[in-house]
Short mmCIF file of N, CA, C and O in Angstrom, two decimals:
data_model
loop_
_atom_site.label_atom_id
_atom_site.label_comp_id
_atom_site.label_asym_id
_atom_site.label_seq_id
_atom_site.Cartn_x
_atom_site.Cartn_y
_atom_site.Cartn_z
N MET A 1 5.06 0.91 -5.95
CA MET A 1 4.92 0.26 -4.42
C MET A 1 3.42 1.92 -4.72
O MET A 1 2.68 0.96 -3.95
N VAL A 2 4.22 2.69 -4.72
CA VAL A 2 2.97 4.26 -4.59
C VAL A 2 1.38 3.43 -5.24
O VAL A 2 0.63 3.36 -5.45
N THR A 3 2.21 3.18 -6.78
CA THR A 3 1.10 2.81 -8.50
C THR A 3 0.30 1.74 -7.54
O THR A 3 -0.92 1.90 -7.81
N GLU A 4 0.66 0.73 -7.27
CA GLU A 4 -0.03 -0.61 -6.56
C GLU A 4 -1.15 0.34 -5.34
O GLU A 4 -2.55 -0.09 -5.49
N LEU A 5 -0.41 0.59 -4.63
CA LEU A 5 -1.42 0.89 -3.31
C LEU A 5 -2.61 2.29 -3.77
O LEU A 5 -3.62 2.10 -3.42
N VAL A 6 -1.75 3.38 -4.62
CA VAL A 6 -3.36 4.57 -5.02
C VAL A 6 -3.89 3.44 -5.91
O VAL A 6 -5.75 3.53 -6.13
N THR A 7 -3.60 2.77 -7.01
CA THR A 7 -4.09 1.41 -7.81
C THR A 7 -5.39 0.69 -6.57
O THR A 7 -6.68 0.72 -7.01
N ASN A 8 -4.94 -0.29 -6.24
CA ASN A 8 -6.14 -0.27 -5.22
C ASN A 8 -7.32 0.54 -4.21
O ASN A 8 -8.25 -0.02 -4.63
N VAL A 9 -6.86 1.48 -4.30
CA VAL A 9 -7.88 2.39 -3.94
C VAL A 9 -8.66 2.75 -4.84
O VAL A 9 -9.75 2.57 -4.50
N ILE A 10 -8.52 3.41 -5.94
CA ILE A 10 -9.38 3.89 -6.93
C ILE A 10 -10.55 2.66 -7.62
O ILE A 10 -11.47 2.51 -7.77
N THR A 11 -9.92 1.19 -7.61
CA THR A 11 -10.25 0.03 -7.25
C THR A 11 -10.95 -0.46 -7.12
O THR A 11 -12.43 -0.83 -6.96
N HIS A 12 -10.59 -0.23 -5.33
CA HIS A 12 -11.54 -1.04 -4.47
C HIS A 12 -12.16 0.21 -3.56
O HIS A 12 -13.39 -0.41 -2.75
N ALA A 13 -11.91 1.41 -3.52
CA ALA A 13 -11.89 2.37 -2.07
C ALA A 13 -13.67 2.57 -2.45
O ALA A 13 -14.12 2.52 -4.03
N ALA A 14 -14.56 3.46 -2.07
CA ALA A 14 -15.86 3.77 -2.36
C ALA A 14 -15.91 5.30 -2.89
O ALA A 14 -16.56 5.93 -3.40
N GLY A 15 -14.54 5.45 -3.26
CA GLY A 15 -14.13 6.61 -3.73
C GLY A 15 -12.79 7.12 -4.33
O GLY A 15 -12.11 6.06 -4.06
N PRO A 16 -12.76 8.08 -5.37
CA PRO A 16 -11.25 8.54 -5.49
C PRO A 16 -10.45 9.51 -4.09
O PRO A 16 -9.81 10.24 -4.72
N ASP A 17 -10.92 9.65 -3.31
CA ASP A 17 -11.07 10.40 -2.34
C ASP A 17 -9.68 9.31 -1.82
O ASP A 17 -10.35 8.43 -0.66
N PHE A 18 -8.39 10.39 -0.91
CA PHE A 18 -7.20 9.14 -0.60
C PHE A 18 -6.44 10.15 -0.52
O PHE A 18 -6.12 11.14 -0.82
N ARG A 19 -5.18 9.89 0.47
CA ARG A 19 -4.35 10.43 1.09
C ARG A 19 -3.36 9.46 1.81
O ARG A 19 -3.25 8.44 1.46
N ARG A 20 -2.48 9.82 0.55
CA ARG A 20 -0.92 9.23 0.60
C ARG A 20 0.13 10.22 0.97
O ARG A 20 0.01 11.18 0.82
N THR A 21 1.24 9.51 1.76
CA THR A 21 2.31 10.45 2.12
C THR A 21 3.66 9.33 1.88
O THR A 21 3.34 8.16 2.38
N LEU A 22 4.74 10.18 1.56
CA LEU A 22 5.82 9.14 1.56
C LEU A 22 7.39 9.93 2.24
O LEU A 22 7.32 10.81 1.85
N ARG A 23 7.66 9.24 3.39
CA ARG A 23 8.61 10.40 4.38
C ARG A 23 9.64 9.44 4.22
O ARG A 23 9.97 7.95 4.37
N ARG A 24 11.20 10.31 4.15
CA ARG A 24 12.19 9.22 4.67
C ARG A 24 12.52 9.61 6.17
O ARG A 24 12.93 10.68 6.49
N VAL A 25 12.78 8.60 6.44
CA VAL A 25 12.93 8.73 8.01
C VAL A 25 14.43 8.10 8.13
O VAL A 25 14.50 6.77 8.31
N GLY A 26 15.66 8.41 8.27
CA GLY A 26 17.08 7.76 8.18
C GLY A 26 17.14 6.85 7.14
O GLY A 26 17.00 7.43 5.93
N GLY A 27 17.30 5.78 7.52
CA GLY A 27 17.75 4.88 6.07
C GLY A 27 16.77 4.64 5.79
O GLY A 27 16.31 3.26 4.77
N ALA A 28 14.71 4.34 6.04
CA ALA A 28 13.95 4.31 5.57
C ALA A 28 12.86 5.04 4.29
O ALA A 28 13.23 5.95 5.04
N LEU A 29 12.30 4.72 4.40
CA LEU A 29 10.92 5.27 3.73
C LEU A 29 9.42 4.54 3.77
O LEU A 29 9.69 3.34 4.50
N THR A 30 8.84 5.70 4.73
CA THR A 30 7.40 4.81 5.13
C THR A 30 6.13 5.74 3.61
O THR A 30 6.71 6.69 3.46
N LEU A 31 5.43 4.62 3.65
CA LEU A 31 4.68 5.18 2.73
C LEU A 31 3.72 4.87 3.37
O LEU A 31 3.20 3.85 3.93
N THR A 32 2.26 5.50 3.86
CA THR A 32 0.88 5.42 4.15
C THR A 32 0.11 5.51 2.89
O THR A 32 0.68 6.98 2.41
N VAL A 33 -0.75 5.02 3.20
CA VAL A 33 -2.01 5.59 2.23
C VAL A 33 -3.53 4.82 2.79
O VAL A 33 -3.62 4.19 3.55
N THR A 34 -4.24 6.45 2.44
CA THR A 34 -5.44 6.25 3.55
C THR A 34 -6.34 6.54 2.49
O THR A 34 -6.51 7.53 1.82
N ASP A 35 -7.85 5.50 2.51
CA ASP A 35 -9.33 5.53 1.72
C ASP A 35 -10.56 5.42 2.61
O ASP A 35 -9.88 5.57 3.73
N ARG A 36 -11.25 5.53 2.05
CA ARG A 36 -12.56 5.58 2.15
C ARG A 36 -13.16 4.02 2.16
O ARG A 36 -14.47 4.13 1.47
N GLY A 37 -12.29 3.49 2.11
CA GLY A 37 -12.61 1.69 1.34
C GLY A 37 -13.91 1.48 2.87
O GLY A 37 -14.08 1.56 4.14
N ARG A 38 -14.73 0.25 2.31
CA ARG A 38 -15.78 -0.06 3.40
C ARG A 38 -15.63 -1.67 3.53
O ARG A 38 -16.52 -1.98 4.06
N GLY A 39 -14.53 -1.92 2.84
CA GLY A 39 -14.22 -3.72 2.98
C GLY A 39 -13.83 -3.76 3.91
O GLY A 39 -13.48 -3.30 5.44
N THR A 40 -13.53 -5.19 4.40
CA THR A 40 -13.07 -6.17 5.77
C THR A 40 -11.20 -5.23 6.09
O THR A 40 -10.66 -5.73 6.91
N GLY A 41 -10.80 -4.83 4.94
CA GLY A 41 -9.59 -4.58 5.27
C GLY A 41 -8.39 -5.45 5.33
O GLY A 41 -7.12 -5.49 5.68
N HIS A 42 -8.72 -6.67 4.97
CA HIS A 42 -8.19 -7.93 4.64
C HIS A 42 -8.08 -8.44 3.40
O HIS A 42 -8.77 -8.29 2.57
N PRO A 43 -6.65 -8.61 2.80
CA PRO A 43 -6.36 -8.86 1.00
C PRO A 43 -7.17 -10.03 0.78
O PRO A 43 -7.12 -10.90 1.48
N ARG A 44 -7.86 -10.04 -0.54
CA ARG A 44 -8.58 -11.21 -0.70
C ARG A 44 -7.50 -12.34 -1.24
O ARG A 44 -6.83 -11.59 -2.09
N PRO A 45 -7.70 -13.44 -1.24
CA PRO A 45 -6.61 -14.69 -2.18
C PRO A 45 -6.91 -13.90 -3.66
O PRO A 45 -8.18 -14.09 -4.15
N ALA A 46 -5.42 -14.50 -4.75
CA ALA A 46 -5.83 -13.84 -5.94
C ALA A 46 -6.56 -15.30 -6.62
O ALA A 46 -6.16 -16.45 -5.90
N HIS A 47 -7.49 -15.12 -7.23
CA HIS A 47 -7.74 -16.75 -8.20
C HIS A 47 -6.97 -17.03 -8.71
O HIS A 47 -6.69 -16.37 -9.78
N PRO A 48 -6.74 -18.56 -8.67
CA PRO A 48 -5.38 -19.20 -9.26
C PRO A 48 -5.83 -18.90 -11.14
O PRO A 48 -4.85 -19.02 -11.88
N ASP A 49 -6.74 -18.75 -11.70
CA ASP A 49 -7.15 -18.56 -13.09
C ASP A 49 -6.69 -17.26 -13.74
O ASP A 49 -6.93 -16.55 -14.96
N ASP A 50 -6.88 -16.36 -12.38
CA ASP A 50 -6.76 -14.65 -12.88
C ASP A 50 -5.39 -14.42 -13.00
O ASP A 50 -5.25 -13.98 -11.45
N ASP A 51 -4.70 -14.41 -14.11
CA ASP A 51 -3.22 -14.01 -13.94
C ASP A 51 -2.76 -12.80 -13.50
O ASP A 51 -1.76 -12.04 -13.39
N ALA A 52 -3.87 -11.14 -13.95
CA ALA A 52 -4.00 -10.20 -14.41
C ALA A 52 -4.18 -9.26 -12.66
O ALA A 52 -4.17 -7.93 -12.13
N HIS A 53 -5.05 -10.33 -11.70
CA HIS A 53 -5.36 -9.05 -10.51
C HIS A 53 -5.01 -10.23 -9.32
O HIS A 53 -5.17 -11.26 -9.13
N GLY A 54 -5.11 -9.24 -8.50
CA GLY A 54 -4.91 -9.97 -7.01
C GLY A 54 -3.89 -10.22 -6.36
O GLY A 54 -3.73 -10.96 -5.27
N ARG A 55 -2.74 -10.15 -7.35
CA ARG A 55 -1.54 -10.50 -6.49
C ARG A 55 -0.60 -8.82 -5.44
O ARG A 55 0.24 -9.15 -4.96
N GLY A 56 -1.27 -7.97 -5.99
CA GLY A 56 -0.28 -6.55 -5.77
C GLY A 56 -0.27 -6.41 -4.51
O GLY A 56 1.05 -6.33 -3.95
N LEU A 57 -1.29 -6.36 -2.97
CA LEU A 57 -0.84 -6.55 -1.92
C LEU A 57 0.15 -7.51 -1.18
O LEU A 57 1.37 -7.43 -0.40
N ALA A 58 0.14 -8.61 -2.14
CA ALA A 58 0.85 -9.91 -1.64
C ALA A 58 2.35 -9.34 -1.76
O ALA A 58 3.80 -9.93 -1.32
N ILE A 59 2.36 -9.04 -3.32
CA ILE A 59 4.04 -8.32 -3.82
C ILE A 59 4.31 -7.42 -2.85
O ILE A 59 5.40 -7.37 -2.31
N VAL A 60 3.48 -6.36 -2.12
CA VAL A 60 3.94 -5.26 -1.48
C VAL A 60 4.28 -5.69 0.05
O VAL A 60 5.34 -5.43 0.49
N HIS A 61 3.70 -6.91 0.29
CA HIS A 61 4.21 -7.76 1.58
C HIS A 61 5.63 -8.12 1.12
O HIS A 61 6.13 -8.36 2.41
N LEU A 62 6.06 -9.01 0.29
CA LEU A 62 7.13 -9.41 0.09
C LEU A 62 8.16 -8.49 0.14
O LEU A 62 9.22 -8.53 0.28
N LEU A 63 7.81 -6.98 -0.49
CA LEU A 63 8.88 -6.25 -1.11
C LEU A 63 9.06 -4.96 0.27
O LEU A 63 10.10 -4.17 0.58
N ALA A 64 8.16 -4.75 1.09
CA ALA A 64 7.90 -4.01 2.18
C ALA A 64 7.79 -4.48 3.67
O ALA A 64 7.53 -5.43 3.86
N ASP A 65 7.79 -3.93 4.74
CA ASP A 65 7.75 -4.45 6.15
C ASP A 65 6.46 -3.61 5.78
O ASP A 65 6.29 -2.42 6.87
N PRO A 66 5.49 -4.22 5.78
CA PRO A 66 4.03 -3.64 6.03
C PRO A 66 3.74 -3.46 7.37
O PRO A 66 3.91 -4.40 8.63
N VAL A 67 2.81 -2.71 7.65
CA VAL A 67 2.12 -2.63 9.07
C VAL A 67 0.36 -3.20 9.20
O VAL A 67 0.03 -2.89 7.71
N PRO A 68 -0.07 -3.65 9.92
CA PRO A 68 -1.13 -4.61 9.67
C PRO A 68 -2.57 -3.23 9.25
O PRO A 68 -1.93 -1.89 9.65
N ILE A 69 -3.26 -3.53 8.39
CA ILE A 69 -4.02 -2.24 7.99
C ILE A 69 -4.92 -1.73 8.62
O ILE A 69 -5.45 -2.79 9.70
N ALA A 70 -4.75 -0.37 9.34
CA ALA A 70 -5.77 0.21 10.24
C ALA A 70 -7.20 0.55 9.83
O ALA A 70 -7.33 0.93 8.35
N CYS A 71 -8.36 -0.30 10.34
CA CYS A 71 -9.60 0.13 10.02
C CYS A 71 -10.48 1.54 11.31
O CYS A 71 -9.81 1.14 12.00
N HIS A 72 -10.45 2.57 10.11
CA HIS A 72 -11.00 3.36 10.79
C HIS A 72 -12.70 3.86 10.52
O HIS A 72 -12.72 2.88 9.56
N PRO A 73 -13.39 4.77 11.18
CA PRO A 73 -14.45 4.93 10.63
C PRO A 73 -14.98 4.96 9.42
O PRO A 73 -15.79 5.33 8.48
N LEU A 74 -13.80 5.95 9.02
CA LEU A 74 -13.99 6.82 7.66
C LEU A 74 -13.11 5.85 6.26
O LEU A 74 -13.48 6.08 5.41
N GLY A 75 -12.76 4.77 7.06
CA GLY A 75 -11.99 3.44 5.75
C GLY A 75 -10.56 3.18 5.89
O GLY A 75 -11.02 2.55 7.57
N HIS A 76 -9.98 3.37 5.88
CA HIS A 76 -8.87 2.29 5.88
C HIS A 76 -7.10 2.88 5.70
O HIS A 76 -6.95 3.72 4.79
N THR A 77 -6.19 2.69 6.83
CA THR A 77 -4.80 3.15 6.39
C THR A 77 -3.61 2.10 6.54
O THR A 77 -3.68 1.07 7.15
N LEU A 78 -3.03 1.71 4.79
CA LEU A 78 -2.16 1.08 4.78
C LEU A 78 -0.64 1.76 5.42
O LEU A 78 -0.65 2.50 4.30
N THR A 79 0.06 0.84 5.88
CA THR A 79 1.59 1.91 6.14
C THR A 79 2.63 0.75 6.03
O THR A 79 2.52 -0.02 6.57
N VAL A 80 3.33 1.18 5.11
CA VAL A 80 4.61 0.16 4.73
C VAL A 80 5.76 1.38 4.55
O VAL A 80 6.35 2.40 4.47
N HIS A 81 6.85 -0.16 5.49
CA HIS A 81 8.31 0.84 5.35
C HIS A 81 8.99 -0.06 4.59
O HIS A 81 9.23 -1.41 4.26
N LEU A 82 10.08 0.85 3.96
CA LEU A 82 10.98 -0.02 2.83
C LEU A 82 12.56 0.56 3.39
O LEU A 82 12.71 2.08 3.31
N THR A 83 13.15 -0.42 3.72
CA THR A 83 14.38 -0.18 4.40
C THR A 83 15.09 -0.73 2.90
O THR A 83 16.57 -0.54 3.24
N SER A 84 15.26 -1.30 2.13
CA SER A 84 15.93 -1.93 1.32
C SER A 84 16.59 -0.99 0.19
O SER A 84 17.12 -1.36 -0.99
N TYR A 85 15.78 -0.06 -0.09
CA TYR A 85 15.68 0.73 -1.15
C TYR A 85 16.42 2.00 -1.07
O TYR A 85 16.20 2.61 -2.17
N VAL A 86 16.67 2.53 -0.06
CA VAL A 86 16.73 4.18 0.39
C VAL A 86 18.49 3.69 0.45
O VAL A 86 19.44 3.19 0.30
N ARG A 87 18.85 4.46 -0.85
CA ARG A 87 20.69 5.03 -0.77
C ARG A 87 20.91 6.09 -0.06
O ARG A 87 20.39 6.93 0.35
N GLU A 88 22.30 5.93 0.28
CA GLU A 88 22.31 7.00 1.16
C GLU A 88 23.14 8.06 0.57
O GLU A 88 23.19 8.24 -0.79
N GLU A 89 23.15 9.52 1.11
CA GLU A 89 23.47 10.69 0.41
C GLU A 89 24.33 10.62 -0.74
O GLU A 89 25.61 10.36 0.54
N GLY A 90 24.45 11.43 -1.42
CA GLY A 90 25.44 10.92 -2.30
C GLY A 90 26.05 10.05 -3.21
O GLY A 90 27.24 9.87 -3.94
N SER A 91 25.37 8.86 -2.95
CA SER A 91 25.49 7.94 -4.11
C SER A 91 24.66 7.74 -5.22
O SER A 91 23.65 8.63 -4.71
N CYS A 92 25.29 7.05 -6.05
CA CYS A 92 24.41 7.29 -7.34
C CYS A 92 23.64 5.91 -7.64
O CYS A 92 23.61 4.92 -6.86
#
């Protein structure tokens, strides 16, 4: 998940300057990525002839509970909550 969101920043944002945070709160992980992108903040649909690109954010949305992408003067912020992948302390 982190790799997908960071790859999107490197590929689509205005430069390599970004911030990511990962926090555990109770039984959930919260991942936030902020970039300096200049796009619309809306994922583009995948092209049916391209098997390698355009599906990352769709997969993120399937695996996590995303918050809508926030657009701000310096770029975008995407926050996702992962509730299914947090193990209880002491479990393996």
